Amino acid sequence: MSVHVEVDMTSGVPVYEQVRTQVVAHVAAGRLRPGDRLPTIRALATDLGVAPGTVARAFRELELAGVVVTRRRSGTVVADDAAPAHVTARHAATAYVRAARAAGLTPDETLDLVRGALLT
Amino acid sequence: MRLLLLPLLLLPLAALGAIAAAVATARTPRVPGSRTDVETSPTAYARARRHAAVVAGVSWAALVIVALALPQTIPTGPDQGIVLGCAPAVAGVLALLVAAVGERTWSRPADPVRRASLARRTVRDVTPHAPAVLTLAWSAALLLVLLATALTADTDDGRSVTVRHGADATSGAGPYPGTPYGVPIAASVALLLVAALLTLHLVATRPAVSHVSTTDDARLRRAGARRVLAAVQLVVGATLAGVLLVTGTSLRNASRSGYDVGEGWVESIDPVVDALGVAGLVAALVVLVATLVVTGVALTRASHETAPDRTSVVPA
């Protein structure tokens, strides 16, 4: 069965975020497995009728979260270590770091909070 | 380079450039659009089939019109044969340009909620195997024949072939597709193959049809690619048949030599060259019939594989 993303242009959630969260969900659910090739940015943007930059941003975020990797030969593929559990945790970690930076925490302070959480 | 060859080379190059530009500038429109997947709407599918048929029809009309009209415009002269040899490929490139433009006219998504498959579509995914292999086979055969004729043509002009019948008896015949013919023909066919690849890329990357399932959309793409390859293999096959016909005729003519020995006229025939000439003529006929049959089968199959009864259309 083909895996799809669906975006709602009337939603308040940015399109790139809709794409990103759905790809993460597909990986977490095992519908997209490590090594699976994703469409090119232009192809996905064309099918969704959005600007290529929108899809590019979603892919960039996914790459930062370690969900996908972009290789010169094979394009964007699901990362080898993008196991469902890892993806969820990595996604949470990325969100946490973003929140910590927004709060003005230093890297050490950010890590101290994690270490503290691990002691509970 | 003669003046006559300049437009002949520039025309397909310009067309190829236009196709490449179409690929390079295939930008996503900023207008909203739609993509439904699970169920195919009969109306949307019928509209998509009509659009595909119009694109194919206009492209094939361009191929036939240019292929028939181009030879009429060629002035007689030493380069007439070269232009004639390149005419099918030139017509093919122009037809592919029309097909490429047609692929850019598919409607864009326009619904507020849009779906897209996360499966990657490549040229290989949309290209039917058999027509692609046959196209490459015709091309390889054409290249081999042109290579053989280039090696066996007369070294002085490359436009004729000479057969030695004895110590001091030779006979020659032309036109023979040596280097002056072979290089432009091979170059024009190479341009055609590049244009075909670019057009197939456009088939693979055009927007998915709204309200049509991924399976049915893929079927439409394969039919489009099949029509493109049917035209390309027909052009290459016709070019190969033409080269074989000219080669066979010249070899048969050159295999015969008549000379006066004082007591009458003696004719000698080189059996090997004569047999090669006959083989060339037979091969030309076989290739021509085969490429025409394949074209008919491919176009019929393209029509059948997108028939509504083979889709996941939900009855209205």
Short mmCIF file of C-alpha atoms in Angstrom, two decimals:
data_model
loop_
_atom_site.label_atom_id
_atom_site.label_comp_id
_atom_site.label_asym_id
_atom_site.label_seq_id
_atom_site.Cartn_x
_atom_site.Cartn_y
_atom_site.Cartn_z
CA MET A 1 0.00 0.00 0.00
CA SER A 2 1.33 3.43 -0.91
CA VAL A 3 2.10 5.80 1.96
CA HIS A 4 0.65 9.29 1.60
CA VAL A 5 0.79 12.71 3.18
CA GLU A 6 -2.26 14.91 3.29
CA VAL A 7 -2.11 18.64 3.82
CA ASP A 8 -4.93 21.01 4.62
CA MET A 9 -4.27 24.43 3.10
CA THR A 10 -6.91 26.00 5.35
CA SER A 11 -5.31 24.70 8.53
CA GLY A 12 -3.52 27.03 10.92
CA VAL A 13 -0.62 24.57 11.03
CA PRO A 14 2.02 25.45 8.45
CA VAL A 15 2.14 23.06 5.50
CA TYR A 16 5.80 22.18 6.10
CA GLU A 17 4.91 21.17 9.67
CA GLN A 18 2.03 19.02 8.43
CA VAL A 19 4.39 17.22 6.05
CA ARG A 20 7.08 16.83 8.70
CA THR A 21 4.79 15.42 11.40
CA GLN A 22 3.15 12.97 8.98
CA VAL A 23 6.50 11.65 7.76
CA VAL A 24 7.60 11.22 11.39
CA ALA A 25 4.33 9.42 12.12
CA HIS A 26 4.79 7.08 9.14
CA VAL A 27 8.32 6.23 10.28
CA ALA A 28 7.21 5.77 13.88
CA ALA A 29 4.42 3.46 12.74
CA GLY A 30 6.82 1.45 10.59
CA ARG A 31 5.05 2.32 7.35
CA LEU A 32 8.25 3.99 6.20
CA ARG A 33 11.29 1.87 6.92
CA PRO A 34 15.00 2.75 7.01
CA GLY A 35 16.33 3.04 3.47
CA ASP A 36 12.95 3.92 1.92
CA ARG A 37 13.39 6.67 -0.66
CA LEU A 38 11.21 9.73 -0.39
CA PRO A 39 10.08 11.70 -3.45
CA THR A 40 12.23 14.58 -4.58
CA ILE A 41 11.38 17.98 -3.15
CA ARG A 42 10.10 19.18 -6.49
CA ALA A 43 7.97 16.08 -7.13
CA LEU A 44 6.29 16.21 -3.72
CA ALA A 45 5.76 19.96 -4.01
CA THR A 46 4.23 19.50 -7.47
CA ASP A 47 1.83 16.80 -6.24
CA LEU A 48 0.81 18.90 -3.24
CA GLY A 49 0.60 22.13 -5.24
CA VAL A 50 2.87 23.99 -2.82
CA ALA A 51 6.14 25.84 -3.23
CA PRO A 52 9.25 23.64 -3.32
CA GLY A 53 10.67 25.68 -0.45
CA THR A 54 7.83 24.44 1.76
CA VAL A 55 8.74 20.80 1.20
CA ALA A 56 12.43 21.65 1.40
CA ARG A 57 11.90 23.10 4.86
CA ALA A 58 10.01 19.98 5.98
CA PHE A 59 12.83 17.77 4.70
CA ARG A 60 15.44 19.99 6.35
CA GLU A 61 13.66 19.67 9.69
CA LEU A 62 13.39 15.92 9.23
CA GLU A 63 17.10 15.74 8.47
CA LEU A 64 17.97 17.79 11.56
CA ALA A 65 15.87 15.38 13.62
CA GLY A 66 17.74 12.43 12.10
CA VAL A 67 14.61 10.97 10.54
CA VAL A 68 15.92 11.22 6.98
CA VAL A 69 19.29 11.64 5.34
CA THR A 70 20.03 13.14 1.96
CA ARG A 71 22.58 11.30 -0.13
CA ARG A 72 24.07 12.47 -3.34
CA ARG A 73 23.18 9.30 -5.27
CA SER A 74 19.90 8.16 -3.78
CA GLY A 75 18.35 11.46 -2.70
CA THR A 76 16.35 11.73 0.51
CA VAL A 77 15.91 8.40 2.29
CA VAL A 78 14.66 7.33 5.69
CA ALA A 79 17.69 7.19 7.99
CA ASP A 80 19.12 3.78 8.90
CA ASP A 81 18.82 4.50 12.60
CA ALA A 82 15.35 5.98 12.29
CA ALA A 83 13.79 3.21 14.31
CA PRO A 84 10.28 4.15 15.47
CA ALA A 85 11.27 4.53 19.14
CA HIS A 86 14.36 6.53 18.29
CA VAL A 87 12.42 8.83 16.02
CA THR A 88 9.92 9.75 18.68
CA ALA A 89 12.65 10.37 21.26
CA ARG A 90 14.81 12.28 18.78
CA HIS A 91 11.86 14.39 17.76
CA ALA A 92 11.18 15.17 21.43
CA ALA A 93 14.84 16.00 21.96
CA THR A 94 14.85 18.38 19.04
CA ALA A 95 11.73 20.07 20.30
CA TYR A 96 13.27 20.29 23.78
CA VAL A 97 16.49 21.87 22.52
CA ARG A 98 14.49 24.37 20.52
CA ALA A 99 12.47 25.28 23.61
CA ALA A 100 15.61 25.49 25.76
CA ARG A 101 17.28 27.84 23.31
CA ALA A 102 14.15 29.95 23.14
CA ALA A 103 14.26 30.16 26.95
CA GLY A 104 17.86 31.35 26.75
CA LEU A 105 19.43 28.27 28.40
CA THR A 106 23.08 27.46 27.74
CA PRO A 107 24.01 23.99 26.39
CA ASP A 108 25.25 22.95 29.83
CA GLU A 109 22.04 24.11 31.50
CA THR A 110 20.06 22.26 28.86
CA LEU A 111 21.97 19.03 29.50
CA ASP A 112 21.68 19.47 33.29
CA LEU A 113 17.91 19.49 32.94
CA VAL A 114 18.05 16.23 30.98
CA ARG A 115 20.35 14.62 33.54
CA GLY A 116 17.96 15.73 36.25
CA ALA A 117 15.03 14.20 34.42
CA LEU A 118 16.93 10.93 34.02
CA LEU A 119 17.34 10.69 37.85
CA THR A 120 13.59 10.62 38.38
CA MET B 1 29.79 22.13 -42.91
CA ARG B 2 27.52 23.01 -45.80
CA LEU B 3 24.84 25.66 -45.37
CA LEU B 4 22.09 23.07 -45.83
CA LEU B 5 23.29 21.09 -42.84
CA LEU B 6 23.23 24.09 -40.53
CA PRO B 7 19.43 24.40 -40.17
CA LEU B 8 19.18 20.61 -40.06
CA LEU B 9 21.43 20.52 -37.02
CA LEU B 10 20.06 23.67 -35.41
CA LEU B 11 16.37 22.67 -35.65
CA PRO B 12 16.56 19.53 -33.46
CA LEU B 13 19.09 21.23 -31.19
CA ALA B 14 16.69 24.12 -30.65
CA ALA B 15 13.84 21.69 -30.01
CA LEU B 16 16.00 19.71 -27.58
CA GLY B 17 16.95 22.94 -25.85
CA ALA B 18 13.29 23.82 -25.50
CA ILE B 19 12.52 20.39 -23.98
CA ALA B 20 15.45 20.75 -21.59
CA ALA B 21 14.20 24.21 -20.66
CA ALA B 22 10.74 22.76 -20.02
CA VAL B 23 12.30 20.23 -17.64
CA ALA B 24 14.56 22.75 -15.95
CA THR B 25 11.85 25.34 -15.47
CA ALA B 26 9.14 22.92 -14.37
CA ARG B 27 8.21 25.02 -11.36
CA THR B 28 5.45 24.34 -8.96
CA PRO B 29 2.68 26.85 -9.43
CA ARG B 30 1.76 28.92 -6.41
CA VAL B 31 -1.93 28.33 -7.00
CA PRO B 32 -3.62 25.89 -4.70
CA GLY B 33 -4.42 22.40 -5.94
CA SER B 34 -5.80 18.93 -5.13
CA ARG B 35 -4.91 15.30 -4.92
CA THR B 36 -7.21 12.57 -3.85
CA ASP B 37 -6.00 9.06 -3.76
CA VAL B 38 -8.06 6.26 -2.43
CA GLU B 39 -10.96 6.38 -4.84
CA THR B 40 -10.91 7.39 -8.47
CA SER B 41 -13.59 9.73 -9.69
CA PRO B 42 -14.92 8.52 -13.07
CA THR B 43 -15.32 12.10 -14.28
CA ALA B 44 -11.79 13.10 -13.31
CA TYR B 45 -10.37 9.93 -14.81
CA ALA B 46 -12.25 10.39 -18.07
CA ARG B 47 -11.00 13.99 -18.25
CA ALA B 48 -7.44 12.82 -17.64
CA ARG B 49 -7.74 10.19 -20.36
CA ARG B 50 -9.03 12.81 -22.78
CA HIS B 51 -6.16 15.12 -21.93
CA ALA B 52 -3.64 12.33 -22.44
CA ALA B 53 -5.25 11.44 -25.76
CA VAL B 54 -5.12 15.05 -26.95
CA VAL B 55 -1.44 15.38 -25.99
CA ALA B 56 -0.60 12.12 -27.75
CA GLY B 57 -2.72 12.98 -30.78
CA VAL B 58 -1.13 16.41 -31.30
CA SER B 59 2.34 14.95 -30.78
CA TRP B 60 1.76 12.15 -33.28
CA ALA B 61 0.22 14.58 -35.76
CA ALA B 62 3.36 16.71 -35.50
CA LEU B 63 5.50 13.63 -36.10
CA VAL B 64 3.59 12.58 -39.21
CA ILE B 65 3.26 16.08 -40.66
CA VAL B 66 6.93 16.98 -40.19
CA ALA B 67 8.12 13.56 -41.38
CA LEU B 68 6.06 13.91 -44.57
CA ALA B 69 6.66 17.62 -45.18
CA LEU B 70 10.37 17.84 -44.41
CA PRO B 71 11.58 15.74 -47.38
CA GLN B 72 9.52 17.94 -49.75
CA THR B 73 11.43 21.03 -48.64
CA ILE B 74 14.89 19.59 -49.20
CA PRO B 75 16.58 21.10 -52.25
CA THR B 76 18.35 18.71 -54.58
CA GLY B 77 22.07 18.65 -54.12
CA PRO B 78 24.95 16.67 -52.71
CA ASP B 79 23.59 16.90 -49.15
CA GLN B 80 20.05 15.88 -49.99
CA GLY B 81 20.62 12.31 -48.83
CA ILE B 82 22.09 13.46 -45.52
CA VAL B 83 19.08 15.63 -44.79
CA LEU B 84 16.75 12.81 -45.81
CA GLY B 85 18.54 10.44 -43.46
CA CYS B 86 18.17 12.88 -40.56
CA ALA B 87 14.56 13.85 -41.38
CA PRO B 88 12.86 11.13 -39.26
CA ALA B 89 14.92 12.01 -36.18
CA VAL B 90 14.26 15.73 -36.67
CA ALA B 91 10.53 15.01 -36.93
CA GLY B 92 10.81 12.84 -33.82
CA VAL B 93 12.50 15.57 -31.78
CA LEU B 94 9.84 18.10 -32.79
CA ALA B 95 7.08 15.61 -31.90
CA LEU B 96 8.73 15.07 -28.51
CA LEU B 97 8.82 18.83 -28.01
CA VAL B 98 5.06 18.90 -28.55
CA ALA B 99 4.65 15.98 -26.12
CA ALA B 100 6.85 17.76 -23.55
CA VAL B 101 4.75 20.91 -23.80
CA GLY B 102 1.65 18.74 -23.43
CA GLU B 103 3.01 17.17 -20.24
CA ARG B 104 3.32 20.67 -18.80
CA THR B 105 -0.38 21.33 -19.36
CA TRP B 106 -1.76 18.87 -16.81
CA SER B 107 -3.93 20.69 -14.29
CA ARG B 108 -2.39 21.58 -10.94
CA PRO B 109 -3.81 20.72 -7.52
CA ALA B 110 -6.58 23.14 -6.52
CA ASP B 111 -8.41 21.66 -3.52
CA PRO B 112 -7.94 22.87 0.05
CA VAL B 113 -7.05 19.33 1.16
CA ARG B 114 -4.43 17.60 -0.95
CA ARG B 115 -2.81 14.19 -0.86
CA ALA B 116 0.47 13.01 -2.29
CA SER B 117 2.20 9.67 -2.34
CA LEU B 118 5.49 9.35 -0.50
CA ALA B 119 6.67 6.75 -3.01
CA ARG B 120 9.34 8.08 -5.32
CA ARG B 121 8.49 8.20 -9.02
CA THR B 122 11.38 7.90 -11.44
CA VAL B 123 11.65 7.63 -15.21
CA ARG B 124 12.22 3.91 -14.72
CA ASP B 125 8.96 3.58 -12.78
CA VAL B 126 6.84 5.03 -15.58
CA THR B 127 8.73 3.54 -18.54
CA PRO B 128 7.42 0.25 -19.93
CA HIS B 129 10.29 -2.20 -20.29
CA ALA B 130 9.70 -3.74 -23.72
CA PRO B 131 9.41 -0.51 -25.79
CA ALA B 132 12.44 0.92 -24.01
CA VAL B 133 14.54 -2.16 -24.75
CA LEU B 134 13.37 -2.19 -28.36
CA THR B 135 14.22 1.49 -28.80
CA LEU B 136 17.72 0.87 -27.49
CA ALA B 137 18.04 -2.24 -29.69
CA TRP B 138 17.10 -0.29 -32.84
CA SER B 139 19.56 2.43 -31.83
CA ALA B 140 22.38 -0.03 -31.22
CA ALA B 141 21.67 -1.79 -34.53
CA LEU B 142 21.67 1.54 -36.37
CA LEU B 143 24.97 2.50 -34.78
CA LEU B 144 26.53 -0.84 -35.74
CA VAL B 145 25.31 -0.59 -39.34
CA LEU B 146 26.60 2.99 -39.63
CA LEU B 147 29.92 1.90 -38.16
CA ALA B 148 30.18 -0.97 -40.65
CA THR B 149 29.29 1.23 -43.61
CA ALA B 150 31.72 3.93 -42.47
CA LEU B 151 34.52 1.34 -42.41
CA THR B 152 33.64 -0.12 -45.82
CA ALA B 153 32.88 3.11 -47.70
CA ASP B 154 35.35 4.57 -50.14
CA THR B 155 38.03 6.52 -48.36
CA ASP B 156 38.06 9.40 -50.84
CA ASP B 157 34.48 10.61 -50.49
CA GLY B 158 32.81 8.24 -48.04
CA ARG B 159 29.62 8.33 -50.10
CA SER B 160 30.05 5.24 -52.23
CA VAL B 161 31.33 1.66 -52.02
CA THR B 162 33.75 -0.03 -54.41
CA VAL B 163 34.07 -3.77 -55.03
CA ARG B 164 37.20 -5.26 -56.60
CA HIS B 165 36.37 -8.09 -59.03
CA GLY B 166 39.87 -8.90 -60.15
CA ALA B 167 43.30 -7.51 -60.75
CA ASP B 168 42.05 -4.54 -62.70
CA ALA B 169 38.27 -4.67 -62.55
CA THR B 170 36.31 -2.73 -59.98
CA SER B 171 32.78 -1.47 -59.69
CA GLY B 172 31.34 1.16 -57.43
CA ALA B 173 27.91 2.35 -56.36
CA GLY B 174 26.38 5.04 -54.25
CA PRO B 175 24.88 6.60 -52.29
CA TYR B 176 26.46 4.57 -49.50
CA PRO B 177 26.10 5.65 -45.86
CA GLY B 178 29.74 6.34 -45.04
CA THR B 179 30.94 8.95 -42.57
CA PRO B 180 29.37 11.98 -44.33
CA TYR B 181 25.96 10.34 -43.89
CA GLY B 182 26.61 8.33 -40.74
CA VAL B 183 27.82 11.09 -38.43
CA PRO B 184 24.81 13.43 -38.93
CA ILE B 185 22.36 10.53 -38.73
CA ALA B 186 23.96 9.16 -35.55
CA ALA B 187 24.04 12.66 -34.04
CA SER B 188 20.37 13.31 -34.84
CA VAL B 189 19.33 9.96 -33.34
CA ALA B 190 21.41 10.71 -30.23
CA LEU B 191 19.55 14.03 -29.91
CA LEU B 192 16.28 12.14 -30.28
CA LEU B 193 17.18 9.73 -27.46
CA VAL B 194 18.14 12.60 -25.14
CA ALA B 195 14.87 14.36 -26.00
CA ALA B 196 12.99 11.12 -25.26
CA LEU B 197 14.67 10.82 -21.85
CA LEU B 198 13.77 14.41 -20.97
CA THR B 199 10.17 13.90 -22.10
CA LEU B 200 9.88 10.73 -20.02
CA HIS B 201 11.20 12.73 -17.06
CA LEU B 202 8.34 15.18 -17.57
CA VAL B 203 5.88 12.25 -17.72
CA ALA B 204 7.22 11.01 -14.38
CA THR B 205 7.21 14.39 -12.65
CA ARG B 206 4.00 15.98 -13.90
CA PRO B 207 1.43 16.73 -11.18
CA ALA B 208 -0.65 13.79 -10.05
CA VAL B 209 -4.18 13.90 -11.42
CA SER B 210 -6.69 15.19 -8.87
CA HIS B 211 -9.32 12.72 -7.64
CA VAL B 212 -7.51 9.80 -9.26
CA SER B 213 -5.88 7.03 -7.24
CA THR B 214 -2.12 6.55 -7.24
CA THR B 215 -2.52 3.28 -9.14
CA ASP B 216 -4.65 4.85 -11.85
CA ASP B 217 -2.39 7.88 -12.06
CA ALA B 218 0.59 5.56 -12.52
CA ARG B 219 -1.34 3.76 -15.27
CA LEU B 220 -1.90 7.06 -17.08
CA ARG B 221 1.80 7.85 -16.80
CA ARG B 222 2.83 4.46 -18.17
CA ALA B 223 0.45 4.87 -21.11
CA GLY B 224 1.93 8.30 -21.82
CA ALA B 225 5.45 6.91 -21.66
CA ARG B 226 4.43 4.02 -23.92
CA ARG B 227 3.10 6.46 -26.54
CA VAL B 228 6.32 8.47 -26.37
CA LEU B 229 8.47 5.37 -26.79
CA ALA B 230 6.26 4.08 -29.59
CA ALA B 231 7.06 7.23 -31.56
CA VAL B 232 10.77 7.09 -30.73
CA GLN B 233 11.19 3.44 -31.70
CA LEU B 234 9.25 4.10 -34.91
CA VAL B 235 11.59 6.95 -35.82
CA VAL B 236 14.76 4.99 -35.02
CA GLY B 237 13.38 1.87 -36.72
CA ALA B 238 12.44 3.83 -39.85
CA THR B 239 15.89 5.42 -39.93
CA LEU B 240 17.51 1.99 -39.57
CA ALA B 241 15.30 0.59 -42.34
CA GLY B 242 16.24 3.48 -44.61
CA VAL B 243 19.96 3.04 -43.97
CA LEU B 244 19.69 -0.71 -44.60
CA LEU B 245 17.74 -0.10 -47.82
CA VAL B 246 20.33 2.32 -49.20
CA THR B 247 23.19 0.07 -48.06
CA GLY B 248 21.64 -3.05 -49.57
CA THR B 249 20.87 -1.35 -52.87
CA SER B 250 24.39 0.06 -53.22
CA LEU B 251 26.02 -3.25 -52.30
CA ARG B 252 23.92 -5.11 -54.87
CA ASN B 253 24.77 -2.56 -57.55
CA ALA B 254 28.46 -2.60 -56.66
CA SER B 255 28.57 -6.41 -56.66
CA ARG B 256 27.95 -6.40 -60.42
CA SER B 257 30.64 -5.46 -62.89
CA GLY B 258 30.57 -5.58 -66.68
CA TYR B 259 33.53 -5.12 -68.94
CA ASP B 260 34.56 -5.74 -72.57
CA VAL B 261 37.14 -8.53 -73.03
CA GLY B 262 37.37 -8.08 -76.81
CA GLU B 263 35.13 -11.06 -77.61
CA GLY B 264 32.09 -9.64 -75.96
CA TRP B 265 30.71 -8.19 -72.79
CA VAL B 266 31.43 -10.10 -69.59
CA GLU B 267 29.53 -9.57 -66.38
CA SER B 268 30.87 -10.70 -63.07
CA ILE B 269 29.05 -10.80 -59.76
CA ASP B 270 30.70 -10.90 -56.37
CA PRO B 271 28.48 -13.44 -54.56
CA VAL B 272 29.44 -12.36 -51.04
CA VAL B 273 28.75 -8.67 -51.63
CA ASP B 274 25.58 -9.54 -53.52
CA ALA B 275 24.39 -11.71 -50.63
CA LEU B 276 25.16 -8.89 -48.19
CA GLY B 277 23.15 -6.53 -50.38
CA VAL B 278 20.17 -8.89 -50.43
CA ALA B 279 20.48 -9.37 -46.66
CA GLY B 280 20.42 -5.59 -46.23
CA LEU B 281 17.27 -5.26 -48.33
CA VAL B 282 15.52 -8.10 -46.49
CA ALA B 283 16.59 -6.68 -43.12
CA ALA B 284 15.25 -3.26 -44.13
CA LEU B 285 11.86 -4.78 -44.91
CA VAL B 286 11.82 -6.82 -41.69
CA VAL B 287 12.77 -3.80 -39.55
CA LEU B 288 10.17 -1.59 -41.21
CA VAL B 289 7.38 -4.12 -40.76
CA ALA B 290 8.48 -4.87 -37.19
CA THR B 291 8.62 -1.22 -36.15
CA LEU B 292 5.19 -0.55 -37.66
CA VAL B 293 3.69 -3.58 -35.91
CA VAL B 294 5.29 -2.58 -32.60
CA THR B 295 3.93 0.95 -33.00
CA GLY B 296 0.41 -0.37 -33.56
CA VAL B 297 0.64 -2.75 -30.62
CA ALA B 298 2.09 -0.07 -28.32
CA LEU B 299 -0.59 2.49 -29.15
CA THR B 300 -3.35 -0.08 -28.77
CA ARG B 301 -1.94 -1.26 -25.46
CA ALA B 302 -1.59 2.30 -24.20
CA SER B 303 -5.26 2.82 -24.91
CA HIS B 304 -6.28 -0.49 -23.31
CA GLU B 305 -4.23 -0.12 -20.15
CA THR B 306 -6.02 3.10 -19.26
CA ALA B 307 -9.48 1.78 -20.04
CA PRO B 308 -11.94 2.69 -17.26
CA ASP B 309 -12.86 -0.94 -16.62
CA ARG B 310 -9.26 -1.64 -15.57
CA THR B 311 -9.21 1.10 -12.95
CA SER B 312 -10.40 1.46 -9.41
CA VAL B 313 -13.10 3.83 -10.60
CA VAL B 314 -15.98 4.04 -8.21
CA PRO B 315 -19.29 3.91 -10.08
CA ALA B 316 -21.10 7.22 -9.98
#
